[in-house]
XYZ file of C-alpha atoms in Angstrom:
716
model
C 0.000 0.000 0.000
C 2.643 2.523 1.045
C 4.863 1.768 -1.929
C 1.967 2.609 -4.265
C 1.296 5.846 -2.376
C 4.989 6.760 -2.613
C 4.991 6.181 -6.386
C 1.777 8.180 -6.710
C 3.244 11.032 -4.659
C 6.464 11.037 -6.702
C 4.569 11.163 -9.993
C 2.364 13.935 -8.594
C 5.354 16.080 -7.644
C 6.846 15.453 -11.084
C 3.551 16.628 -12.586
C 3.698 19.750 -10.412
C 7.101 20.757 -11.763
C 6.085 19.819 -15.314
C 3.162 22.245 -15.207
C 5.415 24.992 -13.831
C 7.708 24.543 -16.835
C 5.151 23.824 -19.573
C 2.319 26.255 -18.868
C 4.299 29.516 -19.421
C 5.432 28.218 -22.822
C 1.882 27.428 -23.924
C 0.324 30.798 -23.074
C 1.105 32.233 -26.491
C -0.551 29.258 -28.165
C -3.865 30.042 -26.427
C -3.608 33.711 -27.403
C -2.956 32.851 -31.059
C -5.976 30.531 -31.035
C -8.034 33.404 -29.603
C -8.788 31.346 -26.480
C -8.415 34.286 -24.147
C -10.392 36.689 -22.041
C -10.220 40.030 -20.286
C -9.924 40.365 -16.530
C -12.887 42.614 -15.758
C -11.527 43.477 -12.312
C -8.346 45.099 -13.595
C -7.889 48.673 -14.769
C -5.752 47.556 -17.698
C -7.859 45.344 -19.955
C -5.171 42.914 -21.101
C -5.961 39.688 -22.955
C -5.172 36.682 -20.732
C -4.988 33.038 -21.908
C -8.112 31.124 -20.947
C -8.903 27.421 -20.475
C -5.476 26.753 -18.920
C -7.233 24.058 -16.913
C -6.947 21.797 -19.955
C -3.155 21.709 -19.455
C -3.544 20.759 -15.794
C -6.139 18.092 -16.529
C -4.025 16.561 -19.315
C -0.961 16.359 -17.041
C -3.189 14.771 -14.382
C -4.437 12.161 -16.846
C -0.896 11.392 -18.029
C 0.147 10.836 -14.392
C -2.784 8.488 -13.843
C -2.106 6.558 -17.067
C 1.528 6.031 -16.044
C 0.410 5.021 -12.547
C -2.105 2.358 -13.683
C 0.346 -0.609 -13.577
C 1.512 0.058 -10.009
C -1.648 -0.793 -7.988
C -1.973 -4.001 -10.010
C 1.737 -4.821 -10.353
C 1.770 -7.841 -8.031
C -1.088 -9.498 -9.887
C 0.554 -8.762 -13.248
C 3.889 -10.283 -12.167
C 2.343 -13.341 -10.520
C 0.059 -14.951 -13.054
C -1.205 -17.454 -10.512
C -2.822 -14.666 -8.483
C -6.383 -13.698 -9.299
C -6.378 -10.390 -11.156
C -8.775 -7.814 -9.569
C -10.781 -7.147 -12.716
C -13.469 -5.205 -10.852
C -10.972 -2.773 -9.325
C -9.183 -2.374 -12.660
C -12.391 -1.624 -14.573
C -13.424 0.789 -11.833
C -10.083 2.603 -12.122
C -10.305 2.879 -15.914
C -13.974 3.932 -15.847
C -13.141 6.727 -13.404
C -10.468 8.003 -15.792
C -12.896 7.705 -18.707
C -15.473 9.870 -16.919
C -12.831 12.483 -16.121
C -11.593 12.407 -19.743
C -15.138 12.949 -21.013
C -15.632 15.861 -18.643
C -12.354 17.510 -19.688
C -13.361 17.222 -23.348
C -16.826 18.644 -22.718
C -15.407 21.404 -20.511
C -12.956 22.479 -23.199
C -15.830 22.480 -25.692
C -17.686 24.825 -23.353
C -14.691 27.178 -23.188
C -14.390 27.269 -26.974
C -18.074 27.198 -27.971
C -19.561 29.033 -24.950
C -22.407 26.567 -24.356
C -25.749 27.443 -22.776
C -26.640 26.656 -19.167
C -28.956 23.790 -20.093
C -26.026 22.155 -21.870
C -23.833 22.674 -18.814
C -26.333 20.691 -16.762
C -26.469 17.930 -19.360
C -22.704 17.508 -19.910
C -21.809 16.116 -16.454
C -24.718 13.687 -16.707
C -23.322 12.301 -19.967
C -19.794 12.097 -18.551
C -21.083 10.177 -15.526
C -22.604 7.346 -17.587
C -19.406 5.195 -17.701
C -19.089 5.595 -13.951
C -22.695 4.605 -13.281
C -22.436 1.602 -15.604
C -19.381 0.288 -13.765
C -21.102 0.881 -10.433
C -24.103 -1.070 -11.703
C -21.968 -4.015 -12.873
C -19.614 -4.130 -9.863
C -21.922 -3.227 -6.975
C -25.505 -2.373 -7.927
C -26.050 -1.629 -4.248
C -28.815 0.931 -3.995
C -29.689 0.310 -0.356
C -29.309 3.234 2.043
C -28.907 2.699 5.793
C -31.368 4.867 7.707
C -30.029 6.872 10.696
C -31.006 5.187 13.940
C -33.363 7.942 15.201
C -35.484 7.588 12.026
C -35.611 3.804 11.815
C -38.899 3.636 13.685
C -40.459 5.380 10.672
C -39.056 3.459 7.673
C -36.997 0.631 9.136
C -33.290 -0.206 9.121
C -32.690 0.497 5.430
C -34.461 1.391 2.228
C -33.750 0.356 -1.360
C -33.804 3.474 -3.550
C -33.401 1.525 -6.781
C -33.018 3.780 -9.800
C -33.297 6.871 -7.599
C -29.866 6.071 -6.157
C -28.348 6.315 -9.632
C -30.249 9.547 -10.116
C -28.695 10.828 -6.887
C -25.172 9.940 -8.075
C -25.774 11.652 -11.402
C -27.072 14.752 -9.632
C -24.014 14.694 -7.353
C -21.735 14.892 -10.390
C -23.814 17.731 -11.843
C -23.697 19.606 -8.547
C -19.943 19.187 -7.973
C -19.030 20.444 -11.432
C -21.401 23.406 -11.485
C -21.006 24.386 -7.822
C -17.329 25.208 -8.381
C -18.186 26.978 -11.643
C -20.823 29.179 -9.987
C -18.629 30.058 -6.996
C -16.009 31.864 -9.087
C -15.135 35.182 -10.683
C -12.028 36.417 -8.853
C -8.405 35.409 -9.345
C -7.508 32.150 -7.632
C -10.898 31.250 -6.184
C -11.770 28.329 -8.476
C -8.416 26.619 -8.009
C -8.052 27.640 -4.365
C -11.370 26.176 -3.242
C -10.646 22.976 -5.170
C -7.260 22.608 -3.471
C -8.789 23.070 -0.011
C -11.489 20.475 -0.763
C -8.882 18.051 -2.122
C -6.665 18.517 0.949
C -9.656 17.836 3.221
C -10.525 14.649 1.323
C -6.890 13.479 1.456
C -6.798 14.022 5.219
C -10.116 12.192 5.602
C -8.829 9.273 3.498
C -5.662 8.944 5.580
C -7.712 8.909 8.794
C -9.952 6.161 7.386
C -7.136 3.952 6.034
C -7.205 1.741 9.134
C -10.874 0.752 8.777
C -12.472 -2.087 6.828
C -13.090 0.098 3.757
C -9.356 0.740 3.261
C -9.448 -0.084 -0.459
C -12.072 2.598 -1.135
C -10.031 5.323 0.555
C -6.834 4.105 -1.083
C -8.580 4.428 -4.449
C -9.528 7.996 -3.540
C -5.948 8.848 -2.530
C -4.619 7.611 -5.864
C -6.746 10.263 -7.587
C -6.698 13.083 -5.053
C -2.921 13.332 -4.519
C -2.117 13.973 -8.229
C -5.128 16.268 -8.459
C -3.892 18.290 -5.470
C -0.376 18.800 -6.852
C -1.433 19.600 -10.417
C -3.991 22.118 -9.146
C -1.390 23.606 -6.817
C 0.855 24.305 -9.807
C -2.026 25.952 -11.671
C -2.707 28.196 -8.667
C 0.763 29.702 -9.088
C -0.393 31.202 -12.394
C -4.015 31.918 -11.493
C -3.270 33.719 -8.210
C -3.654 37.492 -8.156
C -2.733 39.021 -10.530
C -3.656 36.075 -12.729
C -1.522 35.377 -15.784
C -3.930 32.641 -16.967
C -7.612 31.859 -16.529
C -8.532 28.286 -15.637
C -11.725 28.252 -17.690
C -14.754 26.004 -17.373
C -12.487 23.072 -18.264
C -10.876 23.153 -14.838
C -14.195 23.586 -13.010
C -15.680 20.557 -14.772
C -12.480 18.560 -14.328
C -12.382 19.385 -10.604
C -16.020 18.632 -9.970
C -15.951 15.325 -11.836
C -12.725 14.173 -10.141
C -14.185 14.841 -6.702
C -17.509 13.235 -7.670
C -15.702 10.137 -8.994
C -13.777 9.499 -5.773
C -16.845 10.279 -3.651
C -19.047 7.806 -5.537
C -16.577 4.957 -6.045
C -14.974 5.616 -2.652
C -18.425 5.297 -1.036
C -18.248 8.544 0.969
C -20.504 10.788 -1.126
C -22.381 12.141 1.908
C -19.121 13.004 3.669
C -17.797 14.674 0.513
C -20.770 17.037 0.518
C -19.665 18.293 3.941
C -16.569 19.723 2.242
C -18.813 21.729 -0.105
C -20.485 23.880 2.552
C -19.566 27.277 0.964
C -20.557 25.951 -2.461
C -23.895 24.701 -1.117
C -24.545 28.055 0.583
C -23.660 29.924 -2.608
C -25.835 27.608 -4.721
C -28.904 27.960 -2.492
C -28.363 31.720 -2.232
C -28.129 31.964 -6.048
C -31.194 29.833 -6.835
C -33.626 32.780 -7.322
C -31.353 34.219 -10.022
C -30.426 30.861 -11.558
C -34.138 30.033 -12.003
C -34.848 33.604 -13.205
C -37.148 34.460 -10.335
C -34.917 37.534 -10.116
C -32.983 39.193 -12.967
C -29.672 37.395 -13.555
C -26.902 39.308 -15.365
C -24.406 37.312 -17.420
C -21.560 38.322 -15.087
C -22.303 38.519 -11.364
C -18.682 38.929 -10.275
C -17.783 41.974 -8.143
C -17.051 45.252 -9.903
C -13.841 47.235 -9.614
C -13.640 50.830 -8.438
C -10.816 52.151 -10.675
C -10.044 55.050 -8.342
C -9.536 53.024 -5.157
C -8.511 49.693 -6.680
C -11.071 47.942 -4.457
C -13.956 45.647 -5.295
C -17.603 46.507 -4.663
C -20.628 44.207 -4.912
C -22.120 43.918 -8.382
C -25.802 44.757 -8.767
C -28.817 44.037 -10.938
C -31.549 46.539 -11.712
C -35.251 45.789 -11.642
C -38.707 47.255 -11.465
C -40.702 45.773 -8.634
C -43.865 45.565 -10.717
C -42.084 43.405 -13.295
C -41.011 40.801 -10.731
C -43.002 37.644 -10.164
C -44.785 37.475 -6.771
C -42.447 34.762 -5.494
C -39.471 36.811 -6.711
C -40.674 39.865 -4.767
C -41.190 37.706 -1.676
C -37.677 36.219 -1.869
C -36.097 39.639 -2.425
C -37.933 41.092 0.586
C -36.823 38.144 2.694
C -33.201 38.530 1.559
C -33.329 42.230 2.394
C -34.890 41.529 5.796
C -32.108 39.159 6.876
C -29.388 41.350 5.349
C -28.341 39.113 2.459
C -28.728 41.885 -0.137
C -28.676 45.675 -0.182
C -31.449 47.352 -2.182
C -31.395 50.947 -3.418
C -34.502 52.629 -4.779
C -35.063 55.481 -7.245
C -32.051 54.750 -9.443
C -31.232 57.426 -12.047
C -34.157 59.526 -10.788
C -36.572 56.800 -11.813
C -38.895 56.106 -8.892
C -39.794 52.677 -10.275
C -36.221 51.539 -10.921
C -34.326 49.835 -8.096
C -31.113 47.880 -7.821
C -29.934 45.070 -5.553
C -26.630 43.358 -4.937
C -26.341 40.058 -6.790
C -27.169 36.869 -4.919
C -23.738 35.277 -4.593
C -21.597 34.500 -1.586
C -18.793 36.657 -3.020
C -21.001 39.754 -3.229
C -22.447 39.057 0.205
C -18.926 38.882 1.668
C -18.065 42.274 0.150
C -21.355 43.685 1.456
C -20.393 42.611 4.982
C -16.697 43.559 4.784
C -16.949 46.679 2.685
C -14.769 47.540 -0.319
C -11.789 45.197 -0.382
C -8.859 44.350 -2.620
C -9.317 41.298 -4.828
C -6.374 39.361 -3.387
C -7.526 39.962 0.183
C -11.061 38.906 -0.726
C -9.863 35.587 -2.145
C -7.714 34.920 0.918
C -10.720 35.407 3.184
C -13.017 33.301 1.017
C -10.476 30.474 0.999
C -10.056 30.841 4.759
C -13.830 30.410 5.051
C -13.605 27.320 2.829
C -10.855 25.913 5.037
C -12.777 26.700 8.235
C -15.969 25.125 6.932
C -14.119 21.994 5.815
C -12.603 21.407 9.247
C -15.783 22.496 11.035
C -17.381 19.061 10.938
C -14.139 17.483 12.232
C -14.067 20.047 15.021
C -17.665 19.389 16.033
C -17.069 15.642 15.717
C -14.442 15.985 18.462
C -16.780 17.926 20.717
C -19.716 15.600 20.079
C -17.550 12.542 20.758
C -16.894 13.723 24.322
C -20.548 12.996 25.116
C -21.594 10.654 22.295
C -19.136 7.939 23.326
C -21.442 7.208 26.279
C -24.348 6.323 23.941
C -24.716 3.005 22.139
C -25.333 4.849 18.831
C -21.679 5.928 18.775
C -19.535 3.784 16.384
C -17.516 1.420 18.548
C -14.494 1.576 16.232
C -13.906 5.185 17.332
C -13.994 4.632 21.103
C -10.879 4.597 23.261
C -8.947 1.343 23.146
C -8.864 -0.683 26.355
C -5.299 -1.952 25.927
C -3.726 -1.921 22.447
C -4.729 -0.598 19.049
C -5.521 2.494 17.026
C -8.549 4.650 17.723
C -9.541 8.171 16.772
C -10.385 9.087 20.376
C -6.907 8.026 21.531
C -5.458 10.864 19.477
C -6.820 13.552 21.803
C -4.575 13.164 24.853
C -1.433 12.566 22.809
C -2.068 15.589 20.624
C -2.752 17.749 23.682
C 0.609 16.807 25.227
C 2.340 17.341 21.884
C 0.776 20.797 21.488
C 1.881 21.870 24.984
C 5.451 20.797 24.290
C 5.427 22.503 20.917
C 4.256 25.836 22.302
C 6.218 25.649 25.554
C 9.573 24.872 24.011
C 10.977 28.361 24.457
C 9.575 28.944 27.956
C 9.911 25.547 29.592
C 12.526 26.815 32.078
C 11.025 30.230 32.750
C 9.815 31.300 36.161
C 6.341 31.935 34.815
C 5.931 28.267 33.995
C 4.823 27.408 37.539
C 1.982 29.910 37.390
C 0.524 27.778 34.598
C 1.032 24.474 36.416
C -0.838 25.170 39.667
C -4.203 25.889 37.962
C -3.909 22.537 36.133
C -3.271 20.757 39.445
C -6.300 22.560 40.857
C -8.442 21.330 37.977
C -7.221 17.781 38.582
C -8.120 17.943 42.278
C -11.503 19.501 41.467
C -12.281 16.740 38.974
C -11.209 14.043 41.450
C -13.402 15.440 44.240
C -16.418 15.939 41.982
C -16.197 12.431 40.493
C -15.872 10.771 43.903
C -18.489 12.884 45.675
C -21.095 12.477 42.929
C -20.325 8.764 42.436
C -19.826 9.521 38.742
C -19.173 6.587 36.425
C -15.460 6.310 35.599
C -13.101 3.924 33.806
C -10.545 2.990 36.451
C -8.371 1.194 33.892
C -7.809 4.448 31.985
C -5.631 6.305 34.524
C -6.362 4.673 37.867
C -8.575 5.187 40.896
C -7.486 8.733 41.782
C -5.500 9.835 38.755
C -6.719 11.898 35.800
C -5.165 13.573 32.775
C -4.813 16.938 34.536
C -2.295 15.396 36.957
C -0.360 13.903 34.036
C -0.201 17.234 32.234
C 0.776 19.163 35.370
C 3.574 16.720 36.256
C 4.924 16.780 32.706
C 5.161 20.559 32.722
C 6.553 20.569 36.274
C 9.275 17.993 35.566
C 10.330 19.797 32.381
C 10.552 23.063 34.329
C 12.764 21.511 37.030
C 15.084 19.541 34.742
C 17.570 22.089 33.419
C 19.722 19.607 31.529
C 22.161 20.997 28.980
C 21.224 18.447 26.308
C 18.799 18.474 23.426
C 15.175 17.523 24.192
C 15.398 14.707 21.616
C 18.192 13.053 23.623
C 16.091 13.223 26.797
C 13.054 11.789 24.984
C 15.058 8.907 23.510
C 16.646 8.086 26.878
C 13.288 8.076 28.668
C 11.682 5.825 26.051
C 14.630 3.402 26.048
C 14.503 3.070 29.843
C 10.705 2.809 29.876
C 10.586 0.090 27.199
C 13.202 -1.996 29.026
C 11.208 -1.791 32.258
C 7.968 -2.624 30.418
C 9.510 -5.732 28.861
C 10.897 -6.845 32.246
C 7.368 -7.266 33.597
C 5.965 -3.804 34.260
C 3.639 -4.027 31.253
C 2.047 -7.276 32.434
C 1.587 -5.847 35.927
C -0.050 -2.625 34.681
C -2.492 -4.500 32.438
C -3.249 -7.260 34.959
C -6.082 -7.543 37.478
C -3.633 -7.141 40.357
C -5.457 -5.701 43.407
C -5.302 -1.921 43.809
C -4.249 -1.902 47.457
C -1.941 1.117 47.716
C -1.601 4.508 46.064
C 0.824 3.345 43.351
C -1.014 0.150 42.412
C -4.340 2.006 42.479
C -3.056 4.503 39.916
C -0.469 2.422 38.063
C -1.742 3.384 34.586
C -1.460 7.103 35.267
C 1.829 6.905 37.196
C 3.810 4.862 34.689
C 2.297 6.238 31.473
C 3.829 9.497 32.664
C 7.176 8.277 31.264
C 5.756 7.908 27.761
C 3.931 11.225 27.828
C 7.059 12.954 29.153
C 9.066 11.531 26.231
C 6.370 12.727 23.825
C 6.498 16.175 25.437
C 10.282 16.431 24.988
C 9.986 15.225 21.387
C 7.520 17.985 20.612
C 9.845 20.473 22.340
C 12.599 19.445 19.918
C 10.257 19.953 16.976
C 9.060 23.261 18.422
C 12.621 24.569 18.795
C 13.255 23.713 15.160
C 10.033 25.335 13.958
C 10.778 28.550 15.848
C 14.081 29.183 14.120
C 13.825 32.547 12.316
C 12.851 32.453 8.644
C 14.164 35.368 6.600
C 12.535 34.664 3.235
C 9.929 32.591 1.465
C 12.491 29.991 0.424
C 13.164 29.216 4.103
C 9.473 28.453 4.601
C 9.398 26.208 1.540
C 12.457 24.395 2.902
C 10.683 23.910 6.228
C 7.617 22.553 4.436
C 9.734 20.051 2.493
C 11.458 18.892 5.701
C 8.135 18.499 7.507
C 6.781 16.534 4.563
C 9.856 14.291 4.574
C 9.676 13.754 8.350
C 5.964 12.943 8.119
C 6.598 10.418 5.376
C 9.537 8.785 7.201
C 7.743 8.535 10.542
C 4.589 7.170 8.867
C 6.585 4.454 7.113
C 8.595 3.726 10.275
C 5.437 3.145 12.310
C 4.950 -0.502 11.174
C 8.545 -1.299 12.178
C 8.056 0.194 15.644
C 4.845 -1.816 15.884
C 6.737 -5.012 15.004
C 9.427 -4.354 17.642
C 7.487 -2.739 20.501
C 3.953 -3.966 19.831
C 0.755 -2.105 19.026
C 0.282 1.414 20.415
C -1.296 1.668 23.845
C -2.690 4.913 25.190
C -2.997 3.198 28.562
C 0.772 2.531 28.651
C 1.926 5.430 26.434
C 4.504 3.053 24.981
C 7.021 3.847 22.249
C 4.696 2.932 19.381
C 2.013 5.222 20.790
C 4.500 8.111 20.997
C 5.677 7.525 17.418
C 2.056 7.400 16.269
C 1.315 10.732 17.964
C 4.434 12.356 16.509
C 3.480 11.095 13.046
C -0.094 12.314 13.341
C 0.938 15.772 14.503
C 3.716 16.122 11.934
C 1.143 15.475 9.208
C -1.170 18.001 10.851
C 1.611 20.622 11.022
C 2.470 19.977 7.377
C -1.153 20.535 6.357
C -1.392 23.730 8.424
C 1.854 25.149 7.014
C 0.734 24.295 3.479
C -2.551 26.135 4.087
C -0.734 29.172 5.478
C 1.677 29.333 2.550
C -1.195 29.036 0.093
C -3.459 31.589 1.757
C -1.206 34.310 3.134
C 1.895 34.467 0.927
C 2.301 37.034 -1.809
C 4.613 37.055 -4.814
C 6.211 40.451 -4.328
C 7.936 40.213 -7.694
C 4.609 40.996 -9.312
C 3.799 44.678 -9.382
C 0.431 46.055 -8.513
C -0.709 49.625 -7.984
C -3.147 50.499 -5.241
C -4.555 53.776 -4.084
C -3.719 55.163 -0.678
C -7.244 54.243 0.425
C -6.633 50.596 -0.420
C -3.204 50.532 1.198
C -4.435 52.083 4.446
C -7.542 49.954 4.701
C -7.683 47.640 7.714
C -8.806 44.046 7.310
C -12.444 43.997 8.363
C -13.193 40.295 8.076
C -11.994 38.184 10.942
C -12.513 34.589 11.856
C -15.919 33.872 13.434
C -16.114 35.144 17.008
C -16.957 31.695 18.340
C -13.813 30.300 16.691
C -11.799 33.183 18.158
C -13.047 32.290 21.614
C -12.252 28.603 21.169
C -8.763 29.316 19.807
C -7.944 31.674 22.688
C -9.589 29.599 25.402
C -9.108 25.977 24.375
C -8.887 24.651 27.928
C -12.010 26.537 29.036
C -13.946 25.329 26.005
C -13.183 21.653 26.588
C -13.857 22.069 30.298
C -17.258 23.443 29.348
C -17.868 20.456 27.052
C -16.851 18.031 29.806
C -19.014 19.857 32.355
C -22.084 19.554 30.134
C -21.221 15.905 29.501
C -21.073 15.263 33.235
C -24.406 16.980 33.883
C -26.095 14.975 31.120
C -24.650 11.673 32.330
C -25.835 12.434 35.861
C -29.314 13.342 34.633
C -29.902 10.545 32.105
C -29.155 6.850 31.745
C -27.165 7.386 28.554
C -25.914 3.804 28.293
C -29.404 2.302 27.950
C -31.046 5.155 26.032
C -32.721 4.464 22.682
C -31.424 5.954 19.444
C -34.069 8.669 19.061
C -33.566 10.006 22.593
C -29.782 9.807 22.204
C -29.786 11.937 19.066
C -32.202 14.436 20.618
C -29.906 14.916 23.612
C -26.808 15.194 21.389
C -28.430 17.898 19.250
C -29.455 19.781 22.391
C -25.938 19.393 23.799
C -24.330 20.900 20.686
C -26.887 23.726 20.602
C -26.316 24.557 24.285
C -22.535 24.393 23.911
C -22.580 26.643 20.840
C -24.895 29.121 22.557
C -22.631 29.200 25.604
C -19.608 29.906 23.412
C -21.460 32.719 21.635
C -22.500 34.248 24.969
C -18.993 34.022 26.424
C -17.544 35.556 23.255
C -19.897 38.508 23.583
C -19.216 38.881 27.319
C -15.418 38.571 27.246
C -14.549 40.287 23.967
C -17.456 42.695 23.801
C -18.827 41.495 20.465
């Protein structure tokens, strides 16, 4: 599996550099063929090559054609092995659908097709995909969520309607990206963020039973990510090429293909939240209930160099009744801004166009195009990780209900589980951020409150007779004590050696002691007669967590080295990527030598797993930062003094600000609500409908509390 991913990654990076070299040389060819357009949001109306997405899509297809033998190499070399014909046909059919969509997209760029054709094209391109799905699977049964099973049963066979749904998914994915466009870098940027989210999701799901589906998705998404990343270099503000409808169709079909054949179509839609919002918001204009200009992109103010919302003009009497109702509703909730008596005509009015881009400018105010795209992509990124964020919060309570998937719960002894990531990541984050202050006098002021929280939790659990898992940390121990001792020990030990040396020494000593019998004693049913034996899990796992803490300190010290130019940041990104890859591939070898990871023991394999997970996370975060906030200063642009002096008005959502600044308080609040619910209800024996009702109420109450605290503390 990993060898195929490595080959795929290598070919993808080769494709990235190929596009960087080839695309500049082909610009003139597009201009000579009159495949070009004018950037309406620039003062200088220069002809720019269009449909550059066809270059990216062709390089992507070449990569995939070269890669075809590698997933099936073992079966090709060993004739006695059964060849996976179904997987092979599925792979080829996916490429055929993407090829069809690229061809039809390029035809749209050249021939400027009508909207009804744009809805029909993805449906045609999906036919090979649906035929293969019919032959290989033909599974049209949908599992009903547990709270609704009392209405329609455990599952329902949709029959032909399931194929209709998959066809509509392809149509939506292709057109949703096409509609949510109009400013430099937005089409490619949103596609890259969606692809990165799918790649992260696939890696998380690689350890489950449906590994082959997510591996199939990775084989397509990794080359797509790198080829699109290269295109972004040329489409970023100020754009030297336009991607055209070819890229939008290519992107949408590629994502739809992996979502359908990877069997995570519902999850994939969660990564399209901004596109769904924009689509629903645009429906009145798309269905001509309101006037719909050909171009709804923002308009440039030549004097200030800033973008303003574009508008459409109308006479209220000429609107259909439902159109008037929708426009009044949009105005009431602040989605659009309406001005009356335009050009001294009392009957003529104008309204901002119904797109998410125009709405963002309405909220922010006039803004430069590059800054607008950065904020829209930041919103895309935030919305894509939002469901993962809420999944973490929900899991704190949901794990106590029987509706929660058992494969995600904490492991009792050994194994991999999503909920085991939390404590390890928390220790890693503290070491990462505390690397430069671990010996400062102010460190103790941060330790005593954590000890206080540990004592408070111990007293509340014992006094309320709250249900607890003794085998997790012990009778009296909890994670607050572990965290406080880690920070306290690191503050007292002023050793003149690198943190990595300390971490390695601790792990070596700890593993020797574990193998000599400590591991069997910790995991045994030995009576808990004294303080040490009663809390043996918490006491001895401290060694592993301390080693993890020092490892993250080493990484933190390296990350905090000053970077003087963009090349230094690229070098850091490459090193993080290399470290992530090496540690990921080393994990099976650590597992073979030291056994499966154990959160209960915090053994060496667990520490390596946590380092690997967080290195990948850091790599993704740094990649996002470099994509969203870096500027090519070699490109000249002229702005007015008004634009240069303008302050950024769009910030991250206030609730996210509160959570980022008060992470400990937020999770304490989540745990407090969890405790109150568990004391009030018999969550273990609760039916599915009641469980989901309580979970929805829990999330609503938690979100409301965060909003209230944000307003109280920060004055919003």
